[in-house]
């Protein structure tokens, strides 16, 4: 089959690779009909995630048709059209029973590797380095889906791929980030990053009752989408002092909740930004927490800082004193996607949310190298790419 394969930093190629096979009774083989490139794939592309190996198949946002099933999967049939969540979860362990699917304790065969880095292991993830299991991803013609009786949900007739594909990750991710904010009537939420997760975080914050959402970015097309599609008030951090602007817009108090939808490769300005880039380049620091620092400093006393942005390792100069002294609550985590797929599918069916609005590019899987290039460089006003094999 054809698949988008990682060959090294900024080197993705579409190669011929062996077809996946059923390895366990609870596996399914899915023939991919649509797959997306995620902002977190760029951390792999840019070489910031350790334990990637030449030949790894990328992709954790995908959907398609079941073409083969193991004997242990009885709730799906060959021919079913499904969306697959990015964290792989067994459905039976302590964490799955708590609905903490992204930290399932049975799905990462490389748990020992993850324990060295993080103390304990999270769940396995499709196409996301050997630290999270070394699973082949779904930017391919076919993929093996473990625990297929737990994760994938059937897509009702009448919904297009574009409407439901993002149930695999970014829609639940934006929603979980907003849900973490304890939104009440009158709440003001600030969102750093107007990429796909940022857009869904803004829209979800309004769905959950926020009065105002303030969105922060520097790319005009992202700010425009945040204003016109997601209905946020926007701030360009190259034009205004964000902390001062947020104070002014909230009577001096600060937003009730702040969402960092940027993560480890934040583009920083001024002294701290340059300091982080140099340190990250020298491998003294794994992550550049510019947006996170600003979110922590800007949030009102007793507010919530919600972090859907991906971080890998160690953060430098994070103002933890502001967290303790001002009673901030930090909520974060890889998304427990399985928890949100059905309720969000219902919201899509009711027309409360239309995930397809953020798609700016459709292309063939064969064009994946070009897709990674323009998405990484924010070229051609690229916000979200959907590929079809
Ligand atoms: Zn993703
Ligand atoms: Zn589990």
Coordinates of C-alpha atoms and ligand atoms in Angstrom, one line a residue:
X1 CA 0.0 0.0 0.0
X2 CA 1.0 3.7 -0.2
X3 CA 1.7 5.6 3.0
X4 CA 3.2 8.9 4.3
X5 CA 6.4 7.8 5.9
X6 CA 8.8 9.8 8.2
X7 CA 12.4 9.7 6.9
X8 CA 13.9 12.4 9.2
X9 CA 13.5 16.0 10.1
X10 CA 11.4 17.8 7.4
X11 CA 11.5 14.7 5.2
X12 CA 8.2 13.0 4.6
X13 CA 7.8 10.7 1.6
X14 CA 5.0 8.6 0.2
X15 CA 6.4 5.1 0.0
X16 CA 5.2 1.6 -0.9
X17 CA 5.0 -0.3 2.4
X18 CA 3.5 -3.7 3.4
X19 CA -0.2 -3.9 4.0
X20 CA -1.3 -4.1 7.6
X21 CA -2.6 -7.5 8.9
X22 CA -4.8 -8.6 11.8
X23 CA -2.5 -9.4 14.7
X24 CA -5.0 -9.8 17.6
X25 CA -8.6 -10.9 17.8
X26 CA -9.7 -7.4 18.7
X27 CA -8.0 -5.7 15.7
X28 CA -9.7 -4.3 12.6
X29 CA -8.2 -3.3 9.3
X30 CA -9.7 0.0 8.0
X31 CA -9.4 1.2 4.4
X32 CA -8.8 4.9 4.8
X33 CA -11.2 7.3 3.0
X34 CA -10.0 10.6 4.6
X35 CA -7.0 11.5 6.8
X36 CA -5.7 14.9 8.1
X37 CA -2.4 16.4 9.0
X38 CA -2.4 17.6 12.6
X39 CA -0.5 20.5 14.2
X40 CA 1.0 17.9 16.5
X41 CA 2.3 16.0 13.4
X42 CA 4.5 19.1 12.8
X43 CA 6.3 18.4 16.1
X44 CA 7.3 15.0 14.5
X45 CA 8.1 16.7 11.2
X46 CA 10.3 19.3 12.8
X47 CA 12.2 16.6 14.7
X48 CA 11.1 17.6 18.3
X49 CA 9.7 14.3 19.3
X50 CA 12.3 11.7 20.2
X51 CA 12.1 8.0 19.3
X52 CA 10.8 8.5 15.7
X53 CA 12.4 6.0 13.3
X54 CA 13.0 6.1 9.6
X55 CA 10.1 4.2 8.0
X56 CA 7.5 5.1 10.6
X57 CA 4.0 5.7 9.0
X58 CA 2.5 9.0 10.1
X59 CA -1.1 10.1 10.9
X60 CA -3.5 9.9 13.8
X61 CA -6.6 11.6 12.3
X62 CA -8.3 9.2 10.0
X63 CA -11.5 7.5 9.1
X64 CA -12.6 4.8 6.6
X65 CA -14.3 1.5 5.9
X66 CA -13.8 -1.7 7.8
X67 CA -12.4 -4.3 5.4
X68 CA -11.3 -7.0 7.9
X69 CA -12.2 -7.8 11.5
X70 CA -10.6 -10.0 14.2
X71 CA -12.8 -12.7 15.7
X72 CA -13.1 -10.7 19.0
X73 CA -14.9 -7.6 17.5
X74 CA -18.6 -8.2 17.5
X75 CA -20.0 -4.7 17.5
X76 CA -18.8 -3.8 14.0
X77 CA -19.2 -5.4 10.6
X78 CA -17.1 -5.4 7.4
X79 CA -18.3 -2.5 5.3
X80 CA -19.1 -0.2 8.3
X81 CA -17.9 3.4 7.9
X82 CA -16.0 4.5 11.1
X83 CA -14.1 7.4 12.6
X84 CA -11.1 6.2 14.8
X85 CA -10.0 8.1 17.9
X86 CA -6.2 8.8 18.1
X87 CA -5.5 7.4 21.6
X88 CA -5.6 3.6 21.6
X89 CA -7.5 2.3 24.6
X90 CA -8.4 -1.2 25.8
X91 CA -11.7 -0.3 27.4
X92 CA -11.2 -2.5 30.5
X93 CA -8.4 -1.2 32.6
X94 CA -8.5 1.1 35.7
X95 CA -8.1 4.2 33.6
X96 CA -10.5 3.2 30.8
X97 CA -13.1 2.5 33.5
X98 CA -12.5 6.1 34.7
X99 CA -13.0 7.3 31.1
X100 CA -9.4 8.5 31.0
X101 CA -8.8 6.8 27.7
X102 CA -5.6 8.6 26.7
X103 CA -3.8 7.1 29.7
X104 CA -5.0 3.5 29.1
X105 CA -2.5 1.3 30.8
X106 CA -2.7 -1.6 28.3
X107 CA -2.1 0.0 24.9
X108 CA 1.5 1.2 25.0
X109 CA 3.8 -1.8 24.3
X110 CA 6.8 0.6 24.9
X111 CA 5.6 1.7 28.3
X112 CA 9.1 1.2 29.8
X113 CA 10.4 3.8 27.4
X114 CA 7.7 6.3 28.3
X115 CA 8.2 5.6 32.1
X116 CA 11.8 6.8 31.8
X117 CA 10.7 10.1 30.3
X118 CA 7.4 10.7 32.2
X119 CA 7.5 8.5 35.3
X120 CA 4.4 6.5 34.0
X121 CA 3.2 5.7 30.6
X122 CA 0.2 7.1 28.7
X123 CA -1.8 5.2 26.1
X124 CA -0.5 4.2 22.7
X125 CA -1.2 6.7 19.9
X126 CA -1.3 6.0 16.2
X127 CA 1.6 7.3 14.2
X128 CA 3.2 9.2 17.0
X129 CA 6.7 7.9 17.8
X130 CA 7.9 4.8 19.6
X131 CA 7.4 6.5 23.0
X132 CA 3.7 6.1 22.5
X133 CA 3.8 2.6 21.0
X134 CA 5.3 2.8 17.6
X135 CA 1.9 2.1 16.0
X136 CA 1.6 2.7 12.2
X137 CA -0.5 5.7 11.5
X138 CA -3.4 6.4 9.2
X139 CA -1.9 8.7 6.5
X140 CA -2.0 5.5 4.4
X141 CA -4.3 3.4 2.3
X142 CA -5.0 1.0 5.2
X143 CA -4.4 0.9 8.9
X144 CA -4.6 -1.7 11.7
X145 CA -6.8 -0.5 14.5
X146 CA -6.2 -2.4 17.9
X147 CA -9.1 -2.6 20.4
X148 CA -11.5 -1.9 17.5
X149 CA -14.4 -2.9 19.7
X150 CA -13.7 0.2 21.9
X151 CA -12.6 3.1 19.9
X152 CA -14.1 3.5 16.4
X153 CA -17.6 4.8 16.1
X154 CA -20.0 4.2 13.2
X155 CA -20.8 7.2 11.0
X156 CA -24.6 7.6 10.4
X157 CA -25.6 7.8 6.7
X158 CA -25.9 11.2 5.3
X159 CA -22.8 12.7 6.9
X160 CA -19.8 13.5 4.7
X161 CA -16.2 12.6 5.7
X162 CA -15.4 16.3 6.1
X163 CA -18.2 16.7 8.7
X164 CA -17.0 13.8 10.9
X165 CA -13.3 13.3 10.3
X166 CA -12.2 15.7 13.1
X167 CA -14.0 13.6 15.7
X168 CA -10.8 11.6 15.6
X169 CA -8.9 14.3 17.5
X170 CA -9.1 18.1 17.1
X171 CA -12.9 18.6 17.7
X172 CA -12.9 16.7 21.0
X173 CA -9.5 18.3 21.8
X174 CA -10.9 21.8 21.4
X175 CA -14.0 20.8 23.3
X176 CA -12.2 19.2 26.2
X177 CA -10.0 22.2 26.5
X178 CA -13.1 24.5 26.8
X179 CA -14.9 22.1 29.1
X180 CA -12.0 22.2 31.5
X181 CA -12.5 26.0 31.8
X182 CA -15.5 25.8 34.2
X183 CA -17.4 28.2 32.0
X184 CA -20.3 30.1 33.6
X185 CA -22.6 32.8 32.2
X186 CA -20.5 35.9 31.8
X187 CA -17.2 34.0 31.5
X188 CA -14.5 35.5 29.4
X189 CA -12.1 33.0 27.9
X190 CA -8.8 33.8 26.1
X191 CA -7.4 31.3 23.6
X192 CA -3.7 31.4 22.5
X193 CA -3.4 29.9 19.0
X194 CA -6.0 30.1 16.2
X195 CA -5.1 26.9 14.4
X196 CA -7.7 24.1 14.2
X197 CA -7.7 23.2 17.9
X198 CA -7.9 26.9 18.8
X199 CA -10.9 27.4 16.5
X200 CA -12.7 24.5 18.0
X201 CA -11.8 25.7 21.5
X202 CA -13.3 29.1 20.7
X203 CA -16.5 27.5 19.2
X204 CA -16.8 25.1 22.1
X205 CA -16.4 27.9 24.7
X206 CA -19.4 29.7 23.1
X207 CA -21.4 26.4 23.0
X208 CA -20.7 26.0 26.7
X209 CA -22.0 29.5 27.5
X210 CA -19.0 31.9 27.4
X211 CA -19.9 35.5 27.1
X212 CA -16.8 36.6 25.2
X213 CA -13.9 34.7 23.7
X214 CA -10.7 36.5 22.9
X215 CA -8.4 34.8 20.4
X216 CA -4.6 35.5 20.0
X217 CA -2.4 34.7 17.0
X218 CA -0.3 36.5 14.4
X219 CA -1.4 35.0 11.0
X220 CA -4.1 37.1 9.3
X221 CA -6.0 34.2 7.8
X222 CA -6.2 32.4 11.2
X223 CA -7.3 35.6 13.0
X224 CA -9.9 36.2 10.2
X225 CA -11.3 32.7 10.7
X226 CA -11.4 33.2 14.5
X227 CA -13.4 36.4 13.9
X228 CA -15.6 35.5 11.0
X229 CA -16.2 31.7 11.6
X230 CA -15.6 31.2 15.3
X231 CA -16.9 34.6 16.4
X232 CA -14.0 35.6 18.6
X233 CA -12.6 39.0 19.4
X234 CA -9.1 38.8 18.0
X235 CA -5.7 40.2 19.1
X236 CA -2.5 40.1 17.0
X237 CA 0.4 39.6 19.3
X238 CA 2.8 41.3 16.9
X239 CA 0.7 44.5 17.2
X240 CA -0.5 44.7 20.8
X241 CA 0.9 43.8 24.2
X242 CA -1.3 40.9 25.0
X243 CA -1.2 41.0 28.8
X244 CA -2.1 44.7 28.8
X245 CA -4.8 44.3 26.2
X246 CA -6.4 41.4 28.2
X247 CA -6.4 43.5 31.4
X248 CA -8.0 46.4 29.6
X249 CA -10.7 44.1 28.2
X250 CA -11.6 42.5 31.5
X251 CA -11.7 45.5 33.8
X252 CA -8.1 44.9 35.0
X253 CA -8.9 41.5 36.3
X254 CA -7.9 39.1 33.5
X255 CA -9.8 36.4 31.6
X256 CA -11.7 33.8 33.7
X257 CA -9.9 31.1 31.8
X258 CA -7.0 30.9 29.4
X259 CA -6.4 28.1 26.8
X260 CA -3.0 27.4 25.5
X261 CA -3.7 25.8 22.0
X262 CA -0.2 26.4 20.9
X263 CA 2.1 24.0 22.7
X264 CA 5.8 23.3 22.5
X265 CA 6.8 25.1 19.3
X266 CA 5.4 28.6 20.2
X267 CA 6.8 31.5 18.3
X268 CA 8.1 33.9 20.8
X269 CA 8.9 37.6 20.6
X270 CA 11.6 39.6 22.4
X271 CA 14.2 38.3 24.9
X272 CA 12.4 35.2 26.1
X273 CA 11.5 34.1 22.6
X274 CA 15.1 34.3 21.4
X275 CA 16.3 32.6 24.6
X276 CA 13.9 29.7 24.1
X277 CA 14.8 29.2 20.4
X278 CA 18.5 29.1 21.2
X279 CA 18.0 26.7 24.1
X280 CA 15.7 24.4 22.2
X281 CA 18.1 24.3 19.2
X282 CA 20.9 23.3 21.7
X283 CA 18.7 20.6 23.1
X284 CA 18.9 22.1 26.6
X285 CA 15.2 22.6 26.6
X286 CA 12.7 20.3 24.8
X287 CA 9.8 22.8 24.7
X288 CA 9.3 26.6 24.1
X289 CA 6.5 27.6 26.5
X290 CA 5.9 31.2 25.3
X291 CA 2.1 31.0 25.0
X292 CA 1.9 29.0 28.3
X293 CA 3.9 31.7 30.2
X294 CA 1.6 34.4 28.9
X295 CA -1.5 32.4 29.7
X296 CA -0.4 31.8 33.3
X297 CA 0.5 35.5 33.8
X298 CA -2.7 36.8 32.2
X299 CA -5.3 34.6 33.8
X300 CA -7.4 36.1 36.6
X301 CA -6.9 35.1 40.2
X302 CA -8.4 31.8 40.9
X303 CA -8.9 31.1 37.2
X304 CA -8.3 28.1 35.0
X305 CA -5.4 27.6 32.6
X306 CA -6.4 24.8 30.2
X307 CA -3.6 23.3 28.0
X308 CA -4.6 21.3 24.9
X309 CA -1.3 22.3 23.3
X310 CA 1.2 19.4 23.1
X311 CA 4.3 19.5 25.3
X312 CA 6.9 16.7 25.3
X313 CA 9.5 17.2 28.0
X314 CA 10.9 19.9 30.2
X315 CA 9.9 23.5 30.4
X316 CA 12.2 26.3 31.4
X317 CA 11.3 29.6 33.1
X318 CA 7.6 28.7 33.7
X319 CA 6.3 31.1 36.3
X320 CA 5.0 28.6 38.7
X321 CA 4.9 31.2 41.5
X322 CA 2.0 32.8 39.8
X323 CA 0.1 29.5 39.8
X324 CA 0.6 29.0 43.5
X325 CA 0.2 32.6 44.8
X326 CA -2.8 33.4 42.6
X327 CA -4.8 30.1 43.1
X328 CA -4.7 29.1 39.5
X329 CA -5.9 25.7 38.4
X330 CA -4.1 24.0 35.5
X331 CA -5.9 21.3 33.5
X332 CA -4.3 19.4 30.7
X333 CA -3.9 16.0 29.1
X334 CA -4.0 14.2 25.8
X335 CA -7.7 14.2 24.9
X336 CA -9.9 11.3 26.1
X337 CA -11.4 11.3 22.6
X338 CA -13.6 8.2 23.2
X339 CA -15.5 10.1 25.9
X340 CA -16.6 12.9 23.5
X341 CA -17.2 11.2 20.1
X342 CA -20.9 10.4 20.5
X343 CA -22.0 13.7 22.2
X344 CA -20.1 15.7 19.6
X345 CA -21.5 13.6 16.7
X346 CA -24.9 14.5 18.0
X347 CA -24.0 18.2 18.0
X348 CA -22.8 17.8 14.4
X349 CA -26.1 16.1 13.4
X350 CA -28.1 18.9 15.1
X351 CA -26.1 21.5 13.3
X352 CA -24.7 23.1 16.5
X353 CA -21.2 22.7 15.2
X354 CA -19.8 22.3 11.6
X355 CA -16.2 21.0 11.8
X356 CA -15.8 21.2 8.0
X357 CA -15.6 25.0 8.1
X358 CA -11.9 24.9 9.1
X359 CA -10.7 22.9 6.1
X360 CA -8.7 25.0 3.7
X361 CA -7.0 22.3 1.6
X362 CA -8.0 19.0 0.1
X363 CA -5.3 16.9 -1.6
X364 CA -4.3 13.4 -2.5
X365 CA -2.2 11.3 -0.1
X366 CA 0.4 11.3 -2.8
X367 CA 0.9 15.1 -2.1
X368 CA 1.6 14.6 1.6
X369 CA 5.2 16.0 1.3
X370 CA 3.8 19.2 -0.2
X371 CA 1.0 19.2 2.4
X372 CA 3.5 19.0 5.3
X373 CA 5.6 21.7 3.7
X374 CA 2.8 24.3 3.3
X375 CA 1.2 23.5 6.7
X376 CA 4.5 23.8 8.5
X377 CA 5.4 27.1 6.8
X378 CA 1.8 28.4 7.1
X379 CA 2.0 29.0 3.3
X380 CA -0.9 29.4 1.0
X381 CA -3.1 30.4 4.0
X382 CA -3.1 26.7 5.0
X383 CA -5.1 26.0 8.2
X384 CA -6.2 22.4 7.8
X385 CA -5.4 19.8 5.2
X386 CA -7.6 16.7 4.4
X387 CA -6.0 14.0 2.2
X388 CA -7.6 11.1 0.4
X389 CA -5.6 8.0 -0.7
Ligands
LIG1 ZN1 -4.1 15.5 15.9
LIG2 ZN1 -7.4 0.7 29.1

